Amino acid sequence: AAFTGTPISGCVPLTVNFTPNSSNAQNNYHWDFGDPNATNDTSNVINSSYTYTLAGTYTVTLIVDGAATCGPNADTSTIVVTVNPLPVISLGNDTVVCDLINITLDAGNVGASYIWSTGAVTQTITVNAAGTYWVDANLNGCHDTDTIVVQQFLPPQIGNDTLVCEGQIVPLNGGIGQSWLWSTGAVTQNISVNTSGSYWVETTNGPCVKRDTIVVTVQQLPVVDVGPDSVLCPNSSYTLDAGNPGATYLWSTGDVTQSIVVNTAGTFSVVVTQNGCPGADTVLIQTTSPVGLQDEASLCDVLDIELDAGNPGSTYLWNTGATTQAIVVNAAGEYYVQVNNGFCTIHDTIEVTGSPGEGALFVPNTFTPNSNDLNERFFAKGEGVVDFQMRIFDRWGNLIFETNNINEGWDGKVKDQVSQIDTYVYVINYTTLCSENKQIQKLGHVNIIR
């Protein structure tokens, strides 16, 4: 043969490489590729190739320049090239099925052999499930493939009818689709609702329109009112009631009953759950301050005592008739006060003992022994004095007077002689009802004037 072709058969488009034999390779030549569209002037080309774009049978000729195309001296050669057509498969556009899937897929190309993604080898198959399907067809060794996506449009599932508590948000999803229309007028895939009602959505996907409905019930929270902040009176208790019979309860105290009894100050809270929804309330309980009087008081060493009932801003009533917060007393006895702070009426009692000034000793610093019956004697005076000794000394330390009788006093004389005008020193040792037998010493100066 004058030349060879590789390959000489195949599928469109087919590129064939032509190679002349060695003797012809030394000559000028050109080709006739048997294709009306071919260019046949490829002179001086040792190797040549040509691509056939249409199926068919082609006769290829090598023509050596100067040789007759026919006759005994012709140096030509021909080969036949067979170009097979490709099978053309079209399974159709991807599709959405509104209801049950039952579709026949046809690969066409009668006489071909087939292999489907399902494993089938027939020209047609029937599918009844969503999925991606492909087929490969082989016709005379030439292949073509195609793929189709089959979807089933499922109706939207926006959920079961539901009950939620007041204040909660319910998100609703219209499912997969191309467009949505809600009973609220919304056209988005998702909406949120927080009121009772029946809600539906129409979801569109291709030719399919599906609807789903949900009923949302919003449950009100239980109203919980355990009462206003309050004041707890002494020796009393307070009942807190959360109401809402039949609910469940949890108090800050750990109690789980509808009501609790408190007898101490504090902040008390409760959570009430009814139909799955919680409500809560808190109350502050305070206690009244006691009156605060002592059990007893003494007038020892004082002339009077102030009794204070405390609790500013309250109203008061003493057994003396006084209506002030505090009173001053200077006599022994039992004193009683009643205090009203607007929440509670409380009272207290105190026992006052002794007498004004009891236990106090008063000593003058001057006396005038001049026989005019005025301030003639030097006395130490006091209440509740039970043991007494008084001594008088002159400026040189000489004892000039001594007595154990508080009522005797010094008349200003020394050995029955009138003392001269001067300053004298006194030393007094004594005990009182208030000093609990402890001896007290008082030192000082007294002046005689006339």
Tab-separated table of C-alpha atoms in Angstrom:
chain	number	residue	atom	x	y	z
A	1	ALA	CA	0.000	0.000	0.000
A	2	ALA	CA	1.167	3.488	-0.770
A	3	PHE	CA	0.174	4.739	2.724
A	4	THR	CA	-1.499	3.782	5.978
A	5	GLY	CA	-4.175	5.468	8.070
A	6	THR	CA	-4.580	5.266	11.872
A	7	PRO	CA	-7.291	4.633	12.816
A	8	ILE	CA	-9.416	3.907	9.768
A	9	SER	CA	-12.647	3.627	11.724
A	10	GLY	CA	-14.064	5.310	14.825
A	11	CYS	CA	-16.637	7.702	16.253
A	12	VAL	CA	-17.368	11.209	15.095
A	13	PRO	CA	-15.393	13.418	15.366
A	14	LEU	CA	-12.595	11.164	14.115
A	15	THR	CA	-9.035	12.308	13.517
A	16	VAL	CA	-7.045	9.986	11.216
A	17	ASN	CA	-3.274	10.188	10.840
A	18	PHE	CA	-2.087	9.244	7.309
A	19	THR	CA	1.493	8.123	6.623
A	20	PRO	CA	2.884	7.396	3.082
A	21	ASN	CA	5.336	4.525	2.565
A	22	SER	CA	9.024	5.288	2.272
A	23	SER	CA	9.189	5.376	-1.544
A	24	ASN	CA	6.394	7.895	-1.817
A	25	ALA	CA	7.854	9.923	0.941
A	26	GLN	CA	10.627	10.942	-1.530
A	27	ASN	CA	8.131	12.442	-3.994
A	28	ASN	CA	5.802	15.351	-4.107
A	29	TYR	CA	2.221	14.292	-3.413
A	30	HIS	CA	-1.111	15.465	-2.233
A	31	TRP	CA	-4.214	13.968	-0.636
A	32	ASP	CA	-7.796	13.465	-1.432
A	33	PHE	CA	-9.470	12.789	1.937
A	34	GLY	CA	-12.778	11.895	0.327
A	35	ASP	CA	-14.494	14.775	2.121
A	36	PRO	CA	-15.982	17.573	0.044
A	37	ASN	CA	-14.685	19.986	2.712
A	38	ALA	CA	-11.110	18.659	2.543
A	39	THR	CA	-8.137	20.660	1.272
A	40	ASN	CA	-6.311	18.452	-1.214
A	41	ASP	CA	-3.134	20.437	-1.785
A	42	THR	CA	-0.996	19.216	1.055
A	43	SER	CA	2.033	18.730	-1.223
A	44	ASN	CA	5.374	17.734	0.222
A	45	VAL	CA	3.802	16.702	3.500
A	46	ILE	CA	5.129	13.382	4.568
A	47	ASN	CA	2.608	12.828	7.310
A	48	SER	CA	-0.863	14.271	7.332
A	49	SER	CA	-4.020	14.008	9.431
A	50	TYR	CA	-7.611	14.861	8.908
A	51	THR	CA	-10.603	15.175	11.240
A	52	TYR	CA	-13.972	13.963	10.062
A	53	THR	CA	-16.866	15.795	11.746
A	54	LEU	CA	-19.683	13.962	10.037
A	55	ALA	CA	-20.431	10.288	10.180
A	56	GLY	CA	-19.992	8.378	6.926
A	57	THR	CA	-17.690	6.261	4.775
A	58	TYR	CA	-14.788	8.092	3.147
A	59	THR	CA	-12.307	6.910	0.429
A	60	VAL	CA	-8.876	8.494	0.930
A	61	THR	CA	-6.429	8.694	-2.001
A	62	LEU	CA	-2.702	9.480	-2.103
A	63	ILE	CA	-1.749	11.098	-5.414
A	64	VAL	CA	1.939	11.248	-6.378
A	65	ASP	CA	2.769	14.261	-8.531
A	66	GLY	CA	3.461	13.392	-12.203
A	67	ALA	CA	1.687	10.058	-12.019
A	68	ALA	CA	-1.490	9.378	-13.869
A	69	THR	CA	-4.528	8.858	-11.744
A	70	CYS	CA	-5.196	5.779	-13.798
A	71	GLY	CA	-3.293	3.563	-16.174
A	72	PRO	CA	-0.303	1.301	-15.823
A	73	ASN	CA	2.054	3.962	-14.414
A	74	ALA	CA	-0.273	5.413	-11.767
A	75	ASP	CA	1.324	5.636	-8.313
A	76	THR	CA	-1.839	5.989	-6.206
A	77	SER	CA	-3.401	4.182	-3.377
A	78	THR	CA	-6.723	4.387	-1.510
A	79	ILE	CA	-8.121	3.328	1.816
A	80	VAL	CA	-11.657	3.475	3.195
A	81	VAL	CA	-12.283	5.388	6.463
A	82	THR	CA	-15.495	4.619	8.336
A	83	VAL	CA	-16.810	7.317	10.737
A	84	ASN	CA	-19.633	6.100	12.994
A	85	PRO	CA	-22.219	8.514	14.433
A	86	LEU	CA	-22.525	9.115	18.207
A	87	PRO	CA	-25.719	8.018	19.887
A	88	VAL	CA	-27.697	11.062	21.063
A	89	ILE	CA	-29.425	10.594	24.434
A	90	SER	CA	-31.873	13.022	26.048
A	91	LEU	CA	-33.567	11.920	29.257
A	92	GLY	CA	-35.240	15.308	29.520
A	93	ASN	CA	-34.913	18.194	31.956
A	94	ASP	CA	-34.613	17.676	35.681
A	95	THR	CA	-38.158	17.327	36.954
A	96	VAL	CA	-40.242	17.774	40.068
A	97	VAL	CA	-43.103	15.343	40.682
A	98	CYS	CA	-45.987	16.727	42.706
A	99	ASP	CA	-47.351	13.396	43.924
A	100	LEU	CA	-46.119	9.789	43.671
A	101	ILE	CA	-43.157	9.234	41.356
A	102	ASN	CA	-43.786	6.907	38.375
A	103	ILE	CA	-41.693	8.058	35.405
A	104	THR	CA	-40.396	6.138	32.387
A	105	LEU	CA	-36.940	7.182	31.212
A	106	ASP	CA	-36.074	6.389	27.564
A	107	ALA	CA	-32.474	6.378	26.311
A	108	GLY	CA	-33.573	6.088	22.604
A	109	ASN	CA	-31.035	4.890	19.984
A	110	VAL	CA	-32.564	1.593	18.989
A	111	GLY	CA	-29.900	-1.053	18.495
A	112	ALA	CA	-27.495	0.379	21.025
A	113	SER	CA	-26.494	-1.304	24.233
A	114	TYR	CA	-27.211	0.403	27.570
A	115	ILE	CA	-26.047	0.597	31.148
A	116	TRP	CA	-28.100	2.584	33.689
A	117	SER	CA	-27.097	3.892	37.132
A	118	THR	CA	-29.648	1.421	38.463
A	119	GLY	CA	-27.795	-1.487	36.787
A	120	ALA	CA	-30.516	-1.944	34.124
A	121	VAL	CA	-29.419	-2.659	30.519
A	122	THR	CA	-32.684	-1.894	28.712
A	123	GLN	CA	-33.515	1.049	26.523
A	124	THR	CA	-36.125	2.272	29.034
A	125	ILE	CA	-36.555	2.081	32.766
A	126	THR	CA	-39.328	3.137	35.159
A	127	VAL	CA	-38.391	4.958	38.380
A	128	ASN	CA	-40.591	5.538	41.409
A	129	ALA	CA	-38.211	7.230	43.806
A	130	ALA	CA	-36.485	10.588	43.888
A	131	GLY	CA	-32.866	10.526	42.837
A	132	THR	CA	-30.228	11.214	40.184
A	133	TYR	CA	-30.327	8.785	37.223
A	134	TRP	CA	-27.835	8.405	34.359
A	135	VAL	CA	-27.489	6.119	31.330
A	136	ASP	CA	-24.605	5.255	28.980
A	137	ALA	CA	-25.528	4.120	25.417
A	138	ASN	CA	-23.046	2.245	23.209
A	139	LEU	CA	-23.775	2.297	19.479
A	140	ASN	CA	-21.086	0.700	17.281
A	141	GLY	CA	-18.528	1.466	19.944
A	142	CYS	CA	-19.608	5.091	20.260
A	143	HIS	CA	-20.900	6.319	23.635
A	144	ASP	CA	-23.138	9.065	24.910
A	145	THR	CA	-24.443	9.686	28.434
A	146	ASP	CA	-27.140	11.779	30.023
A	147	THR	CA	-28.322	12.482	33.570
A	148	ILE	CA	-31.648	13.532	35.044
A	149	VAL	CA	-32.572	14.568	38.582
A	150	VAL	CA	-36.017	13.470	39.722
A	151	GLN	CA	-37.438	15.201	42.809
A	152	GLN	CA	-40.616	14.561	44.696
A	153	PHE	CA	-42.214	17.701	46.089
A	154	LEU	CA	-43.182	16.870	49.636
A	155	PRO	CA	-45.801	19.056	51.287
A	156	PRO	CA	-44.454	21.479	53.913
A	157	GLN	CA	-44.474	20.245	57.498
A	158	ILE	CA	-44.780	23.294	59.752
A	159	GLY	CA	-45.308	21.168	62.849
A	160	ASN	CA	-47.960	19.699	65.057
A	161	ASP	CA	-50.522	21.871	66.782
A	162	THR	CA	-48.730	23.365	69.737
A	163	LEU	CA	-49.298	25.129	73.055
A	164	VAL	CA	-46.801	27.716	74.259
A	165	CYS	CA	-46.596	30.117	77.161
A	166	GLU	CA	-47.300	33.811	76.910
A	167	GLY	CA	-44.209	35.656	75.721
A	168	GLN	CA	-42.747	32.716	73.816
A	169	ILE	CA	-42.043	32.876	70.057
A	170	VAL	CA	-43.017	30.008	67.729
A	171	PRO	CA	-40.802	29.756	64.595
A	172	LEU	CA	-42.530	28.284	61.497
A	173	ASN	CA	-40.685	26.959	58.418
A	174	GLY	CA	-42.477	26.619	55.084
A	175	GLY	CA	-40.092	23.910	53.872
A	176	ILE	CA	-38.140	23.628	50.610
A	177	GLY	CA	-39.709	25.450	47.677
A	178	GLN	CA	-39.452	28.334	45.271
A	179	SER	CA	-42.059	30.626	46.825
A	180	TRP	CA	-44.261	30.782	49.901
A	181	LEU	CA	-47.551	32.386	50.921
A	182	TRP	CA	-48.625	32.438	54.567
A	183	SER	CA	-52.054	33.103	56.024
A	184	THR	CA	-50.489	36.196	57.614
A	185	GLY	CA	-49.631	37.571	54.159
A	186	ALA	CA	-45.917	36.899	54.587
A	187	VAL	CA	-44.050	35.549	51.520
A	188	THR	CA	-40.833	34.428	53.221
A	189	GLN	CA	-39.807	30.851	53.924
A	190	ASN	CA	-39.812	31.426	57.711
A	191	ILE	CA	-42.102	33.387	59.998
A	192	SER	CA	-42.468	33.664	63.776
A	193	VAL	CA	-45.764	33.983	65.674
A	194	ASN	CA	-46.625	34.700	69.303
A	195	THR	CA	-50.439	34.822	69.346
A	196	SER	CA	-53.077	32.131	69.328
A	197	GLY	CA	-54.491	31.203	65.924
A	198	SER	CA	-54.560	28.867	62.951
A	199	TYR	CA	-51.667	29.428	60.540
A	200	TRP	CA	-51.209	27.920	57.059
A	201	VAL	CA	-48.577	28.136	54.356
A	202	GLU	CA	-48.758	27.419	50.613
A	203	THR	CA	-45.375	26.333	49.285
A	204	THR	CA	-44.739	26.363	45.534
A	205	ASN	CA	-42.043	24.359	43.754
A	206	GLY	CA	-42.296	24.277	39.962
A	207	PRO	CA	-45.804	23.192	39.034
A	208	CYS	CA	-46.545	21.961	42.546
A	209	VAL	CA	-48.403	23.842	45.283
A	210	LYS	CA	-48.808	22.266	48.715
A	211	ARG	CA	-50.394	23.565	51.947
A	212	ASP	CA	-49.971	22.772	55.628
A	213	THR	CA	-51.720	24.196	58.712
A	214	ILE	CA	-50.850	24.488	62.384
A	215	VAL	CA	-52.904	25.665	65.340
A	216	VAL	CA	-50.948	27.664	67.911
A	217	THR	CA	-52.435	28.188	71.365
A	218	VAL	CA	-50.796	30.759	73.621
A	219	GLN	CA	-51.349	29.953	77.294
A	220	GLN	CA	-51.444	32.911	79.670
A	221	LEU	CA	-49.000	32.862	82.554
A	222	PRO	CA	-50.562	32.329	85.974
A	223	VAL	CA	-51.091	35.597	87.852
A	224	VAL	CA	-49.224	35.324	91.125
A	225	ASP	CA	-49.715	37.858	93.927
A	226	VAL	CA	-48.507	36.950	97.406
A	227	GLY	CA	-49.375	40.400	98.717
A	228	PRO	CA	-47.543	43.672	99.304
A	229	ASP	CA	-44.332	44.057	101.238
A	230	SER	CA	-45.265	43.973	104.903
A	231	VAL	CA	-44.050	44.275	108.474
A	232	LEU	CA	-44.180	41.340	110.854
A	233	CYS	CA	-45.180	42.214	114.399
A	234	PRO	CA	-43.291	40.671	117.319
A	235	ASN	CA	-44.446	37.225	118.397
A	236	SER	CA	-46.640	36.909	115.304
A	237	SER	CA	-46.605	35.112	111.951
A	238	TYR	CA	-47.657	35.929	108.397
A	239	THR	CA	-49.289	33.666	105.797
A	240	LEU	CA	-48.166	34.006	102.171
A	241	ASP	CA	-50.609	32.538	99.625
A	242	ALA	CA	-49.625	32.070	95.955
A	243	GLY	CA	-53.198	31.368	94.797
A	244	ASN	CA	-53.873	29.436	91.569
A	245	PRO	CA	-55.289	26.216	93.107
A	246	GLY	CA	-54.176	23.061	91.330
A	247	ALA	CA	-50.858	24.519	90.180
A	248	THR	CA	-47.430	23.394	91.315
A	249	TYR	CA	-45.387	25.605	93.599
A	250	LEU	CA	-41.768	26.167	94.540
A	251	TRP	CA	-40.965	28.698	97.258
A	252	SER	CA	-37.534	30.141	97.990
A	253	THR	CA	-37.840	28.348	101.326
A	254	GLY	CA	-38.046	24.997	99.515
A	255	ASP	CA	-41.756	24.556	100.307
A	256	VAL	CA	-44.019	23.219	97.542
A	257	THR	CA	-47.404	24.119	99.007
A	258	GLN	CA	-49.804	26.817	97.874
A	259	SER	CA	-49.239	28.862	101.046
A	260	ILE	CA	-46.523	29.121	103.685
A	261	VAL	CA	-46.343	30.681	107.152
A	262	VAL	CA	-43.367	32.927	107.947
A	263	ASN	CA	-42.318	34.338	111.289
A	264	THR	CA	-38.964	35.879	110.387
A	265	ALA	CA	-37.894	38.786	108.255
A	266	GLY	CA	-36.649	38.132	104.728
A	267	THR	CA	-37.355	38.186	101.000
A	268	PHE	CA	-39.677	35.363	99.961
A	269	SER	CA	-40.335	34.334	96.345
A	270	VAL	CA	-42.440	31.657	94.676
A	271	VAL	CA	-42.673	30.164	91.168
A	272	VAL	CA	-46.139	28.897	90.233
A	273	THR	CA	-46.460	26.549	87.244
A	274	GLN	CA	-49.848	25.930	85.670
A	275	ASN	CA	-50.422	24.163	82.333
A	276	GLY	CA	-46.673	24.172	81.853
A	277	CYS	CA	-46.385	27.948	82.181
A	278	PRO	CA	-44.592	29.647	85.094
A	279	GLY	CA	-45.482	32.794	86.985
A	280	ALA	CA	-43.646	34.319	89.933
A	281	ASP	CA	-43.846	36.918	92.671
A	282	THR	CA	-41.652	38.186	95.488
A	283	VAL	CA	-42.470	39.871	98.782
A	284	LEU	CA	-40.314	41.566	101.422
A	285	ILE	CA	-41.227	40.873	105.041
A	286	GLN	CA	-39.651	43.111	107.680
A	287	THR	CA	-39.885	42.932	111.447
A	288	THR	CA	-40.714	45.761	113.827
A	289	SER	CA	-37.921	46.959	116.062
A	290	PRO	CA	-38.661	46.273	119.740
A	291	VAL	CA	-39.379	49.186	122.070
A	292	GLY	CA	-36.019	48.608	123.719
A	293	LEU	CA	-36.638	49.722	127.288
A	294	GLN	CA	-34.464	48.050	129.902
A	295	ASP	CA	-36.078	45.800	132.437
A	296	GLU	CA	-35.171	48.212	135.228
A	297	ALA	CA	-33.265	51.412	135.911
A	298	SER	CA	-32.069	53.170	139.057
A	299	LEU	CA	-32.021	56.791	140.092
A	300	CYS	CA	-28.710	56.217	141.897
A	301	ASP	CA	-26.426	59.209	141.520
A	302	VAL	CA	-28.816	60.989	139.146
A	303	LEU	CA	-31.735	63.340	139.586
A	304	ASP	CA	-33.760	61.962	136.639
A	305	ILE	CA	-33.717	59.316	133.879
A	306	GLU	CA	-34.733	59.584	130.201
A	307	LEU	CA	-36.808	56.670	128.916
A	308	ASP	CA	-36.737	56.331	125.081
A	309	ALA	CA	-39.193	54.026	123.271
A	310	GLY	CA	-37.306	54.210	119.940
A	311	ASN	CA	-39.089	53.480	116.607
A	312	PRO	CA	-38.980	57.062	115.257
A	313	GLY	CA	-42.079	58.142	113.377
A	314	SER	CA	-44.456	56.037	115.451
A	315	THR	CA	-47.168	57.224	117.815
A	316	TYR	CA	-46.687	56.751	121.578
A	317	LEU	CA	-48.761	56.551	124.728
A	318	TRP	CA	-47.095	56.327	128.163
A	319	ASN	CA	-48.890	55.467	131.361
A	320	THR	CA	-47.937	58.972	132.456
A	321	GLY	CA	-50.160	60.317	129.654
A	322	ALA	CA	-47.156	61.486	127.602
A	323	THR	CA	-47.286	60.931	123.814
A	324	THR	CA	-43.656	61.633	122.962
A	325	GLN	CA	-40.978	59.145	121.938
A	326	ALA	CA	-39.020	59.814	125.147
A	327	ILE	CA	-39.972	60.968	128.637
A	328	VAL	CA	-37.915	62.079	131.674
A	329	VAL	CA	-38.830	60.574	135.074
A	330	ASN	CA	-37.559	61.426	138.574
A	331	ALA	CA	-39.559	59.048	140.697
A	332	ALA	CA	-39.448	55.331	141.325
A	333	GLY	CA	-42.186	53.192	139.811
A	334	GLU	CA	-43.300	51.106	136.839
A	335	TYR	CA	-43.458	52.895	133.497
A	336	TYR	CA	-45.401	51.499	130.521
A	337	VAL	CA	-45.409	52.637	126.868
A	338	GLN	CA	-47.499	51.605	123.882
A	339	VAL	CA	-46.008	52.184	120.394
A	340	ASN	CA	-47.956	52.096	117.121
A	341	ASN	CA	-45.757	52.126	113.970
A	342	GLY	CA	-48.647	51.886	111.504
A	343	PHE	CA	-48.354	48.113	111.234
A	344	CYS	CA	-48.112	46.876	114.776
A	345	THR	CA	-48.949	48.017	118.298
A	346	ILE	CA	-46.110	47.010	120.599
A	347	HIS	CA	-45.418	47.798	124.222
A	348	ASP	CA	-42.794	47.549	126.939
A	349	THR	CA	-42.419	48.152	130.651
A	350	ILE	CA	-39.524	49.351	132.830
A	351	GLU	CA	-39.154	49.420	136.617
A	352	VAL	CA	-37.432	52.536	137.969
A	353	THR	CA	-36.022	52.191	141.497
A	354	GLY	CA	-34.488	54.533	144.034
A	355	SER	CA	-35.116	58.209	144.531
A	356	PRO	CA	-33.660	61.268	142.787
A	357	GLY	CA	-30.050	61.868	143.709
A	358	GLU	CA	-29.829	58.708	145.766
A	359	GLY	CA	-26.191	57.892	146.306
A	360	ALA	CA	-25.027	61.434	145.513
A	361	LEU	CA	-23.369	63.546	148.218
A	362	PHE	CA	-23.495	67.322	148.012
A	363	VAL	CA	-20.948	69.371	149.995
A	364	PRO	CA	-21.007	73.217	150.109
A	365	ASN	CA	-17.789	75.206	149.967
A	366	THR	CA	-18.789	78.079	152.301
A	367	PHE	CA	-20.855	78.675	155.463
A	368	THR	CA	-21.396	81.658	157.806
A	369	PRO	CA	-21.494	80.746	161.489
A	370	ASN	CA	-22.454	84.282	162.712
A	371	SER	CA	-25.506	83.477	164.851
A	372	ASN	CA	-28.055	84.850	162.427
A	373	ASP	CA	-29.636	81.417	161.985
A	374	LEU	CA	-28.713	81.392	158.302
A	375	ASN	CA	-26.154	78.909	157.007
A	376	GLU	CA	-24.856	78.367	160.521
A	377	ARG	CA	-23.550	74.844	160.088
A	378	PHE	CA	-21.433	73.021	157.498
A	379	PHE	CA	-23.404	69.930	156.349
A	380	ALA	CA	-22.848	67.167	153.735
A	381	LYS	CA	-26.218	66.182	152.330
A	382	GLY	CA	-27.235	63.099	150.369
A	383	GLU	CA	-29.899	60.424	149.869
A	384	GLY	CA	-29.348	56.775	150.685
A	385	VAL	CA	-26.171	57.371	152.705
A	386	VAL	CA	-25.821	54.383	155.058
A	387	ASP	CA	-22.337	54.921	156.548
A	388	PHE	CA	-20.782	58.343	157.131
A	389	GLN	CA	-17.661	59.950	158.634
A	390	MET	CA	-16.601	63.595	158.256
A	391	ARG	CA	-13.387	65.169	159.575
A	392	ILE	CA	-12.335	68.857	159.471
A	393	PHE	CA	-8.689	69.992	159.490
A	394	ASP	CA	-7.155	73.427	159.784
A	395	ARG	CA	-4.475	74.633	157.432
A	396	TRP	CA	-1.746	73.071	159.620
A	397	GLY	CA	-3.363	69.608	159.437
A	398	ASN	CA	-4.830	69.623	162.951
A	399	LEU	CA	-8.089	67.696	163.334
A	400	ILE	CA	-10.602	70.218	164.667
A	401	PHE	CA	-13.912	68.394	164.118
A	402	GLU	CA	-15.158	64.840	163.536
A	403	THR	CA	-18.623	63.247	163.278
A	404	ASN	CA	-20.306	60.028	162.098
A	405	ASN	CA	-23.731	61.686	161.890
A	406	ILE	CA	-24.535	63.189	158.514
A	407	ASN	CA	-27.199	65.355	160.124
A	408	GLU	CA	-24.920	66.864	162.800
A	409	GLY	CA	-22.748	69.224	160.810
A	410	TRP	CA	-19.916	71.511	162.046
A	411	ASP	CA	-20.887	74.728	163.794
A	412	GLY	CA	-17.570	76.393	162.986
A	413	LYS	CA	-16.216	76.149	166.540
A	414	VAL	CA	-13.045	74.589	167.868
A	415	LYS	CA	-13.239	73.562	171.515
A	416	ASP	CA	-16.315	75.781	171.912
A	417	GLN	CA	-14.415	78.706	170.482
A	418	VAL	CA	-15.518	80.482	167.320
A	419	SER	CA	-13.061	79.708	164.529
A	420	GLN	CA	-11.411	82.466	162.704
A	421	ILE	CA	-12.256	83.318	159.111
A	422	ASP	CA	-10.165	80.907	157.074
A	423	THR	CA	-10.166	77.974	154.690
A	424	TYR	CA	-10.452	74.494	156.175
A	425	VAL	CA	-10.011	70.992	154.732
A	426	TYR	CA	-12.666	68.299	154.989
A	427	VAL	CA	-12.301	64.519	154.434
A	428	ILE	CA	-15.553	62.539	154.095
A	429	ASN	CA	-15.742	58.752	153.893
A	430	TYR	CA	-19.171	57.226	153.216
A	431	THR	CA	-21.128	54.386	151.610
A	432	THR	CA	-24.587	54.516	149.958
A	433	LEU	CA	-27.364	52.221	148.876
A	434	CYS	CA	-26.021	52.606	145.308
A	435	SER	CA	-22.365	51.921	146.054
A	436	GLU	CA	-23.006	48.348	147.181
A	437	ASN	CA	-20.985	48.762	150.446
A	438	LYS	CA	-17.991	50.229	148.622
A	439	GLN	CA	-16.587	53.169	150.631
A	440	ILE	CA	-16.328	56.505	148.859
A	441	GLN	CA	-13.957	59.306	149.903
A	442	LYS	CA	-14.572	62.969	149.135
A	443	LEU	CA	-11.957	65.682	149.917
A	444	GLY	CA	-12.372	69.428	149.620
A	445	HIS	CA	-12.152	72.922	151.119
A	446	VAL	CA	-14.731	74.922	152.988
A	447	ASN	CA	-14.509	78.634	153.754
A	448	ILE	CA	-15.783	80.365	156.911
A	449	ILE	CA	-16.976	83.906	156.253
A	450	ARG	CA	-18.911	86.348	158.444
